[in-house]
């Protein structure tokens, strides 16, 4: 039989997810509001492709994501991060364990200005870019709740990931959770598959 009869999660993780879903339902309109939400899909019916590149393309997609949350994109400063370090230094030199920039970040200044940054390397990957923007937009929504998520502040990132699904963007998160890509590294003479 191909069907599993038990959860793929361990008991503690399953209990936390159920508690977190309850927490999200309590603070974001309950089951009635959840039923009214759309499942946001990676199709042209939901997202018009950008004719631009770089920051203009990122802004284009960010505006569409913000609209699905019912939030004015102008409330945020959208800022590209600095380019990541290129680990290939030369034909025989590759920097091992080079630091990698996060896909995105969210911050609030003392004056209340909200900033979302994104890694420019993901702009040509709209699925990952949209997943990143949905995640970062969820941060201020969750911070607006006076009650901490189940498990406290150390579980905020996990609660934010779950909120992405709650607000309709779960397919983007699941489709970008891991990706396999073929690579060829001329500096080291290697080729194969990489996992990200």
Short mmCIF file of C-alpha atoms in Angstrom, two decimals:
data_model
loop_
_atom_site.label_atom_id
_atom_site.label_comp_id
_atom_site.label_asym_id
_atom_site.label_seq_id
_atom_site.Cartn_x
_atom_site.Cartn_y
_atom_site.Cartn_z
CA UNK A 1 0.00 0.00 0.00
CA UNK A 2 1.31 3.45 -0.96
CA UNK A 3 -0.59 5.48 1.63
CA UNK A 4 0.93 6.44 4.95
CA UNK A 5 -1.35 6.15 7.91
CA UNK A 6 0.84 8.22 10.22
CA UNK A 7 2.04 11.82 10.10
CA UNK A 8 5.44 12.51 8.54
CA UNK A 9 6.06 14.87 11.47
CA UNK A 10 7.17 13.77 14.89
CA UNK A 11 4.58 14.22 17.64
CA UNK A 12 6.06 17.49 19.00
CA UNK A 13 6.26 19.12 15.55
CA UNK A 14 2.74 18.05 14.71
CA UNK A 15 1.40 19.43 17.99
CA UNK A 16 3.23 22.73 17.43
CA UNK A 17 1.83 23.07 13.89
CA UNK A 18 -1.72 22.45 15.10
CA UNK A 19 -1.23 24.99 17.92
CA UNK A 20 0.20 27.51 15.46
CA UNK A 21 -2.71 27.04 13.04
CA UNK A 22 -5.04 27.70 15.97
CA UNK A 23 -3.04 30.82 16.87
CA UNK A 24 -3.21 32.10 13.26
CA UNK A 25 -6.96 31.40 13.11
CA UNK A 26 -7.55 33.26 16.39
CA UNK A 27 -5.69 36.36 15.26
CA UNK A 28 -6.47 36.54 11.55
CA UNK A 29 -10.21 36.17 11.18
CA UNK A 30 -10.90 32.54 12.05
CA UNK A 31 -12.09 29.76 9.78
CA UNK A 32 -14.52 32.02 7.92
CA UNK A 33 -11.69 34.36 6.81
CA UNK A 34 -9.51 31.37 5.89
CA UNK A 35 -12.25 29.94 3.66
CA UNK A 36 -12.47 33.26 1.77
CA UNK A 37 -8.74 33.28 0.99
CA UNK A 38 -7.54 32.11 -2.39
CA UNK A 39 -4.81 29.60 -2.95
CA UNK A 40 -2.26 31.73 -4.79
CA UNK A 41 -0.80 29.81 -7.73
CA UNK A 42 2.37 30.32 -9.78
CA UNK A 43 0.46 31.03 -12.97
CA UNK A 44 -0.12 34.03 -15.22
CA UNK A 45 -3.66 34.21 -13.87
CA UNK A 46 -2.13 35.28 -10.54
CA UNK A 47 1.12 36.98 -11.56
CA UNK A 48 1.86 38.97 -14.67
CA UNK A 49 5.46 38.42 -15.77
CA UNK A 50 7.79 41.37 -15.55
CA UNK A 51 9.07 42.99 -18.73
CA UNK A 52 11.88 44.50 -16.65
CA UNK A 53 14.99 43.09 -15.00
CA UNK A 54 16.82 43.76 -11.74
CA UNK A 55 15.20 45.96 -9.11
CA UNK A 56 12.36 46.98 -11.43
CA UNK A 57 11.38 43.31 -11.83
CA UNK A 58 11.62 42.75 -8.07
CA UNK A 59 9.38 45.78 -7.44
CA UNK A 60 6.90 44.50 -10.03
CA UNK A 61 6.53 41.13 -8.25
CA UNK A 62 6.60 42.71 -4.79
CA UNK A 63 3.63 44.91 -5.69
CA UNK A 64 1.64 41.88 -6.81
CA UNK A 65 2.47 39.90 -3.65
CA UNK A 66 1.56 42.85 -1.41
CA UNK A 67 -1.77 43.22 -3.23
CA UNK A 68 -2.72 39.61 -2.38
CA UNK A 69 -2.11 40.45 1.27
CA UNK A 70 -4.24 43.59 0.91
CA UNK A 71 -1.22 45.72 1.84
CA UNK A 72 0.06 48.81 0.05
CA UNK A 73 3.55 47.97 -1.24
CA UNK A 74 4.55 51.61 -0.69
CA UNK A 75 4.49 50.95 3.08
CA UNK A 76 7.81 49.12 2.65
CA UNK A 77 11.26 50.17 1.51
CA UNK A 78 12.29 47.44 -0.93
CA UNK A 79 16.08 47.21 -1.06
CA UNK A 80 18.38 44.85 -2.97
CA UNK A 81 21.13 43.29 -0.87
CA UNK A 82 24.74 43.51 -1.93
CA UNK A 83 25.80 40.81 -4.37
CA UNK A 84 26.93 37.59 -2.76
CA UNK A 85 30.59 36.64 -2.72
CA UNK A 86 31.61 34.69 -5.83
CA UNK A 87 33.39 31.61 -4.48
CA UNK A 88 35.36 31.07 -7.72
CA UNK A 89 38.47 33.24 -7.38
CA UNK A 90 40.40 31.83 -10.32
CA UNK A 91 41.00 28.72 -12.41
CA UNK A 92 42.48 26.84 -9.45
CA UNK A 93 41.06 28.82 -6.56
CA UNK A 94 37.62 28.25 -5.06
CA UNK A 95 36.63 29.70 -1.71
CA UNK A 96 35.09 26.92 0.33
CA UNK A 97 32.16 27.69 2.66
CA UNK A 98 31.76 31.24 1.35
CA UNK A 99 29.07 33.14 3.29
CA UNK A 100 25.71 33.27 1.55
CA UNK A 101 23.22 36.07 1.79
CA UNK A 102 19.68 35.21 2.91
CA UNK A 103 16.97 35.30 0.26
CA UNK A 104 15.36 38.20 2.13
CA UNK A 105 15.14 40.10 5.41
CA UNK A 106 12.62 42.26 7.23
CA UNK A 107 13.42 45.10 9.62
CA UNK A 108 11.73 48.06 11.26
CA UNK A 109 13.56 51.27 12.13
CA UNK A 110 13.04 53.11 15.40
CA UNK A 111 10.86 55.54 13.47
CA UNK A 112 8.67 52.68 12.23
CA UNK A 113 9.89 52.51 8.63
CA UNK A 114 9.66 48.93 7.36
CA UNK A 115 12.36 47.58 5.06
CA UNK A 116 12.40 44.35 3.10
CA UNK A 117 15.63 43.32 1.43
CA UNK A 118 16.07 40.64 -1.20
CA UNK A 119 19.01 38.83 -2.72
CA UNK A 120 19.41 40.12 -6.32
CA UNK A 121 20.47 36.62 -7.43
CA UNK A 122 16.87 35.38 -7.00
CA UNK A 123 15.24 38.03 -9.23
CA UNK A 124 15.46 35.76 -12.32
CA UNK A 125 13.67 33.07 -10.26
CA UNK A 126 10.16 34.52 -9.77
CA UNK A 127 8.95 31.48 -7.77
CA UNK A 128 11.68 31.97 -5.16
CA UNK A 129 11.34 35.75 -5.25
CA UNK A 130 7.58 35.58 -4.63
CA UNK A 131 8.04 33.02 -1.82
CA UNK A 132 10.62 35.32 -0.22
CA UNK A 133 8.38 38.38 -0.45
CA UNK A 134 5.40 36.48 0.99
CA UNK A 135 7.55 35.34 3.92
CA UNK A 136 8.92 38.82 4.61
CA UNK A 137 5.46 40.45 4.39
CA UNK A 138 4.20 37.94 6.97
CA UNK A 139 6.68 39.27 9.56
CA UNK A 140 4.92 42.59 10.25
CA UNK A 141 1.55 40.83 10.24
CA UNK A 142 2.70 38.43 12.94
CA UNK A 143 4.49 41.18 14.88
CA UNK A 144 1.15 43.02 15.05
CA UNK A 145 -0.28 40.19 17.17
CA UNK A 146 0.10 40.93 20.90
CA UNK A 147 0.39 37.23 21.77
CA UNK A 148 3.62 35.39 20.92
CA UNK A 149 3.29 32.39 18.62
CA UNK A 150 3.21 28.94 20.22
CA UNK A 151 6.69 28.19 21.51
CA UNK A 152 7.58 31.87 22.00
CA UNK A 153 9.94 34.15 20.13
CA UNK A 154 12.36 31.36 19.19
CA UNK A 155 9.57 29.89 17.01
CA UNK A 156 8.79 33.14 15.12
CA UNK A 157 10.56 32.11 11.90
CA UNK A 158 8.72 28.79 11.85
CA UNK A 159 5.43 30.58 12.56
CA UNK A 160 6.21 32.97 9.70
CA UNK A 161 6.79 30.03 7.35
CA UNK A 162 3.46 28.54 8.39
CA UNK A 163 1.77 31.94 7.95
CA UNK A 164 2.92 32.00 4.33
CA UNK A 165 0.78 28.90 3.79
CA UNK A 166 -2.06 30.32 5.90
CA UNK A 167 -2.21 33.42 3.67
CA UNK A 168 -2.33 31.35 0.47
CA UNK A 169 1.30 31.15 -0.71
CA UNK A 170 2.11 27.62 0.48
CA UNK A 171 2.76 26.28 -3.03
CA UNK A 172 5.52 28.84 -3.48
CA UNK A 173 7.15 27.78 -0.22
CA UNK A 174 6.93 24.08 -1.03
CA UNK A 175 8.17 24.54 -4.60
CA UNK A 176 11.23 26.48 -3.44
CA UNK A 177 12.05 24.60 -0.24
CA UNK A 178 14.72 22.67 -2.12
CA UNK A 179 15.96 22.69 -5.66
CA UNK A 180 18.40 20.58 -7.61
CA UNK A 181 20.39 22.22 -10.37
CA UNK A 182 23.05 20.94 -12.70
CA UNK A 183 26.39 22.72 -12.49
CA UNK A 184 29.75 22.78 -14.18
CA UNK A 185 32.69 24.37 -12.42
CA UNK A 186 35.49 25.07 -14.89
CA UNK A 187 37.78 26.27 -12.12
CA UNK A 188 37.84 22.87 -10.47
CA UNK A 189 36.99 20.76 -13.51
CA UNK A 190 33.94 19.31 -11.78
CA UNK A 191 30.35 18.95 -12.80
CA UNK A 192 27.26 17.42 -11.30
CA UNK A 193 24.17 18.42 -9.37
CA UNK A 194 23.88 20.91 -6.55
CA UNK A 195 21.21 21.02 -3.89
CA UNK A 196 19.98 24.35 -2.59
#
